[in-house]
mmCIF file of C-alpha atoms in Angstrom:
data_model
loop_
_atom_site.group_PDB
_atom_site.id
_atom_site.type_symbol
_atom_site.label_atom_id
_atom_site.label_comp_id
_atom_site.label_asym_id
_atom_site.label_seq_id
_atom_site.Cartn_x
_atom_site.Cartn_y
_atom_site.Cartn_z
ATOM 1 C CA MET A 17 -53.018 29.927 10.429
ATOM 2 C CA ASP A 18 -52.636 33.187 8.514
ATOM 3 C CA GLU A 19 -53.825 36.480 9.982
ATOM 4 C CA ARG A 20 -56.905 36.688 7.711
ATOM 5 C CA ALA A 21 -58.071 33.259 8.854
ATOM 6 C CA ALA A 22 -57.374 34.054 12.506
ATOM 7 C CA VAL A 23 -59.311 37.328 12.418
ATOM 8 C CA LEU A 24 -62.135 35.721 10.449
ATOM 9 C CA ASP A 25 -62.458 32.844 12.937
ATOM 10 C CA LEU A 26 -62.704 35.308 15.808
ATOM 11 C CA LEU A 27 -65.275 37.470 13.974
ATOM 12 C CA ARG A 28 -67.365 34.343 13.365
ATOM 13 C CA GLU A 29 -67.174 33.596 17.080
ATOM 14 C CA ASN A 30 -68.174 37.125 18.100
ATOM 15 C CA ALA A 31 -68.470 39.991 15.625
ATOM 16 C CA ARG A 32 -68.581 42.442 18.536
ATOM 17 C CA TYR A 33 -64.944 41.906 19.505
ATOM 18 C CA THR A 34 -63.164 45.247 19.438
ATOM 19 C CA THR A 35 -60.081 45.825 17.345
ATOM 20 C CA ALA A 36 -58.091 45.778 20.586
ATOM 21 C CA ASP A 37 -59.629 42.416 21.553
ATOM 22 C CA LEU A 38 -58.794 40.938 18.157
ATOM 23 C CA ALA A 39 -55.249 42.309 18.289
ATOM 24 C CA ARG A 40 -54.689 40.809 21.728
ATOM 25 C CA MET A 41 -56.098 37.408 20.706
ATOM 26 C CA THR A 42 -54.178 37.185 17.424
ATOM 27 C CA GLY A 43 -50.927 38.832 18.466
ATOM 28 C CA LEU A 44 -51.300 41.415 15.685
ATOM 29 C CA ASP A 45 -51.217 45.151 16.215
ATOM 30 C CA GLU A 46 -54.510 47.038 15.979
ATOM 31 C CA SER A 47 -53.709 48.650 12.627
ATOM 32 C CA ALA A 48 -53.012 45.217 11.101
ATOM 33 C CA VAL A 49 -56.366 43.978 12.451
ATOM 34 C CA GLU A 50 -58.167 47.023 11.003
ATOM 35 C CA GLU A 51 -56.481 46.481 7.611
ATOM 36 C CA THR A 52 -57.371 42.776 7.679
ATOM 37 C CA ILE A 53 -61.034 43.495 8.468
ATOM 38 C CA ALA A 54 -61.175 46.181 5.769
ATOM 39 C CA ALA A 55 -59.720 43.733 3.221
ATOM 40 C CA LEU A 56 -62.177 41.006 4.259
ATOM 41 C CA GLU A 57 -65.058 43.443 3.794
ATOM 42 C CA THR A 58 -63.732 44.845 0.493
ATOM 43 C CA ASP A 59 -63.188 41.331 -0.899
ATOM 44 C CA GLY A 60 -66.744 40.380 0.067
ATOM 45 C CA VAL A 61 -65.576 37.647 2.437
ATOM 46 C CA VAL A 62 -67.361 39.440 5.280
ATOM 47 C CA ALA A 63 -70.666 40.418 3.712
ATOM 48 C CA GLY A 64 -72.269 41.842 6.846
ATOM 49 C CA TYR A 65 -72.739 41.603 10.577
ATOM 50 C CA THR A 66 -75.953 40.356 12.153
ATOM 51 C CA ALA A 67 -77.289 39.485 15.566
ATOM 52 C CA VAL A 68 -78.212 35.873 16.286
ATOM 53 C CA VAL A 69 -81.696 36.067 17.796
ATOM 54 C CA ASP A 70 -83.415 33.362 19.813
ATOM 55 C CA PRO A 71 -86.886 33.542 18.241
ATOM 56 C CA SER A 72 -88.541 31.992 21.309
ATOM 57 C CA LYS A 73 -87.523 35.041 23.384
ATOM 58 C CA LEU A 74 -89.391 37.496 21.151
ATOM 59 C CA ASP A 75 -92.802 38.855 22.140
ATOM 60 C CA ASP A 76 -94.112 38.131 18.643
ATOM 61 C CA GLU A 77 -92.159 35.093 17.523
ATOM 62 C CA PRO A 78 -92.133 34.893 13.723
ATOM 63 C CA VAL A 79 -93.262 31.740 11.958
ATOM 64 C CA ARG A 80 -90.335 30.101 10.225
ATOM 65 C CA ALA A 81 -90.439 27.434 7.563
ATOM 66 C CA HIS A 82 -88.000 25.458 5.438
ATOM 67 C CA VAL A 83 -89.332 25.198 1.898
ATOM 68 C CA GLU A 84 -88.003 22.645 -0.577
ATOM 69 C CA CYS A 85 -88.388 23.620 -4.233
ATOM 70 C CA ASN A 86 -87.902 21.528 -7.337
ATOM 71 C CA VAL A 87 -87.381 23.285 -10.642
ATOM 72 C CA THR A 88 -87.185 22.508 -14.323
ATOM 73 C CA LEU A 89 -84.672 24.499 -16.337
ATOM 74 C CA ASP A 90 -84.948 25.497 -19.959
ATOM 75 C CA ARG A 91 -82.335 26.858 -22.366
ATOM 76 C CA GLU A 92 -82.933 30.464 -21.341
ATOM 77 C CA THR A 93 -83.196 29.959 -17.559
ATOM 78 C CA SER A 94 -80.414 28.984 -15.164
ATOM 79 C CA TYR A 95 -80.377 28.172 -11.451
ATOM 80 C CA ARG A 96 -78.893 31.613 -10.888
ATOM 81 C CA ASP A 97 -81.843 33.256 -12.688
ATOM 82 C CA ILE A 98 -84.325 31.440 -10.452
ATOM 83 C CA ALA A 99 -82.241 32.172 -7.357
ATOM 84 C CA GLN A 100 -82.188 35.885 -8.137
ATOM 85 C CA ARG A 101 -85.971 35.907 -8.415
ATOM 86 C CA LEU A 102 -86.496 33.949 -5.180
ATOM 87 C CA ALA A 103 -83.896 35.959 -3.233
ATOM 88 C CA GLY A 104 -85.766 39.146 -4.102
ATOM 89 C CA PHE A 105 -88.709 38.220 -1.878
ATOM 90 C CA PRO A 106 -88.403 39.795 1.591
ATOM 91 C CA GLU A 107 -89.956 36.671 3.159
ATOM 92 C CA VAL A 108 -86.918 34.611 2.080
ATOM 93 C CA ALA A 109 -84.348 34.754 4.893
ATOM 94 C CA SER A 110 -81.906 32.364 3.204
ATOM 95 C CA LEU A 111 -81.691 30.519 -0.081
ATOM 96 C CA ARG A 112 -79.441 27.666 -1.112
ATOM 97 C CA LEU A 113 -78.994 25.494 -4.208
ATOM 98 C CA MET A 114 -78.969 21.902 -2.973
ATOM 99 C CA SER A 115 -77.843 18.492 -4.120
ATOM 100 C CA GLY A 116 -80.157 15.549 -3.546
ATOM 101 C CA ASP A 117 -83.923 15.259 -3.676
ATOM 102 C CA TYR A 118 -84.737 18.920 -4.295
ATOM 103 C CA ASP A 119 -83.083 21.896 -5.952
ATOM 104 C CA PHE A 120 -83.546 24.911 -3.681
ATOM 105 C CA ALA A 121 -83.892 25.283 0.075
ATOM 106 C CA LEU A 122 -85.625 28.451 1.221
ATOM 107 C CA ASP A 123 -85.830 29.574 4.823
ATOM 108 C CA VAL A 124 -88.955 31.707 5.028
ATOM 109 C CA GLU A 125 -90.166 33.988 7.835
ATOM 110 C CA ALA A 126 -93.574 35.614 8.260
ATOM 111 C CA ASP A 127 -95.995 36.673 10.988
ATOM 112 C CA SER A 128 -98.279 33.649 10.692
ATOM 113 C CA MET A 129 -98.576 30.189 9.167
ATOM 114 C CA GLY A 130 -101.192 31.626 6.821
ATOM 115 C CA GLU A 131 -98.744 34.244 5.564
ATOM 116 C CA VAL A 132 -96.085 31.579 4.930
ATOM 117 C CA SER A 133 -98.648 29.422 3.153
ATOM 118 C CA ARG A 134 -99.896 32.314 1.016
ATOM 119 C CA PHE A 135 -96.340 33.332 0.166
ATOM 120 C CA VAL A 136 -95.474 29.837 -1.036
ATOM 121 C CA SER A 137 -98.738 29.272 -2.910
ATOM 122 C CA GLU A 138 -99.076 32.759 -4.424
ATOM 123 C CA LYS A 139 -95.490 33.828 -5.090
ATOM 124 C CA VAL A 140 -93.181 30.792 -5.181
ATOM 125 C CA ALA A 141 -95.266 27.951 -6.631
ATOM 126 C CA PRO A 142 -96.613 30.012 -9.567
ATOM 127 C CA LEU A 143 -93.111 30.698 -10.935
ATOM 128 C CA PRO A 144 -93.011 28.787 -14.229
ATOM 129 C CA GLU A 145 -89.809 26.888 -13.392
ATOM 130 C CA ILE A 146 -91.044 25.680 -9.989
ATOM 131 C CA THR A 147 -92.472 22.170 -10.321
ATOM 132 C CA GLN A 148 -92.981 21.258 -6.658
ATOM 133 C CA THR A 149 -92.753 22.766 -3.188
ATOM 134 C CA VAL A 150 -92.727 21.089 0.216
ATOM 135 C CA THR A 151 -93.069 23.285 3.299
ATOM 136 C CA HIS A 152 -91.745 22.249 6.719
ATOM 137 C CA TYR A 153 -92.654 24.536 9.622
ATOM 138 C CA VAL A 154 -89.982 25.090 12.280
ATOM 139 C CA MET A 155 -91.296 23.925 15.629
ATOM 140 C CA GLU A 156 -88.289 24.814 17.810
ATOM 141 C CA THR A 157 -84.790 26.206 17.219
ATOM 142 C CA TYR A 158 -82.009 24.733 19.326
ATOM 143 C CA LYS A 159 -78.982 26.099 17.494
ATOM 144 C CA GLU A 160 -78.490 28.893 14.969
ATOM 145 C CA SER A 161 -75.185 30.111 13.487
ATOM 146 C CA ASN A 162 -73.218 28.097 16.069
ATOM 147 C CA HIS A 163 -75.169 29.601 18.983
ATOM 148 C CA ARG A 164 -77.059 27.122 21.141
ATOM 149 C CA PHE A 165 -80.388 28.122 22.661
ATOM 150 C CA ASP A 166 -81.064 24.935 24.638
ATOM 151 C CA THR A 167 -78.355 25.198 27.310
ATOM 152 C CA GLU A 168 -78.189 26.946 30.613
ATOM 153 C CA GLU A 169 -75.808 29.905 30.720
ATOM 154 C CA GLY A 170 -72.300 28.975 31.764
ATOM 155 C CA ASP A 171 -72.660 25.187 31.435
ATOM 156 C CA GLU A 172 -72.120 23.849 27.929
ATOM 157 C CA ARG A 173 -71.068 20.364 29.054
ATOM 158 C CA ILE A 174 -72.800 17.333 27.663
ATOM 159 C CA SER A 175 -73.815 14.912 30.394
ATOM 160 C CA TYR A 176 -72.253 11.465 30.241
ATOM 161 C CA SER A 177 -73.372 8.280 31.915
ATOM 162 C CA PRO A 178 -71.371 5.058 31.509
#
């Protein structure tokens, strides 16, 4: 594994590792780690650092929904054009172009189910290219960005019974 891949894997595991931690774990010196991280950031490979939050632990847990969107394209409008419009809404936490039964998958967050519903019906559905939306509300989150929320601390074993 090259040094970029090694540093990137460790940053994905825990973006709070210090340069010294990363150097020790990869066998690189600290300046090489710093240069590697700087290159990853400059090249846009590492686009940012965020905390993975267990929404159930928040005092005011946001309402989250997965919204499927179907679109119809015309000669002047591309998927990228629609994506740029949808990504501009602050309620959209993530946006993906999909294969299969629908075109776009939006992860939406708001303070209430009503706000999610109004967002979809008043801002997403009226876009001329959007032909259908289906909203699925998130009931419980068990894993997010490779972090599990459903296990007890210190015991990640899966029980097995023959």
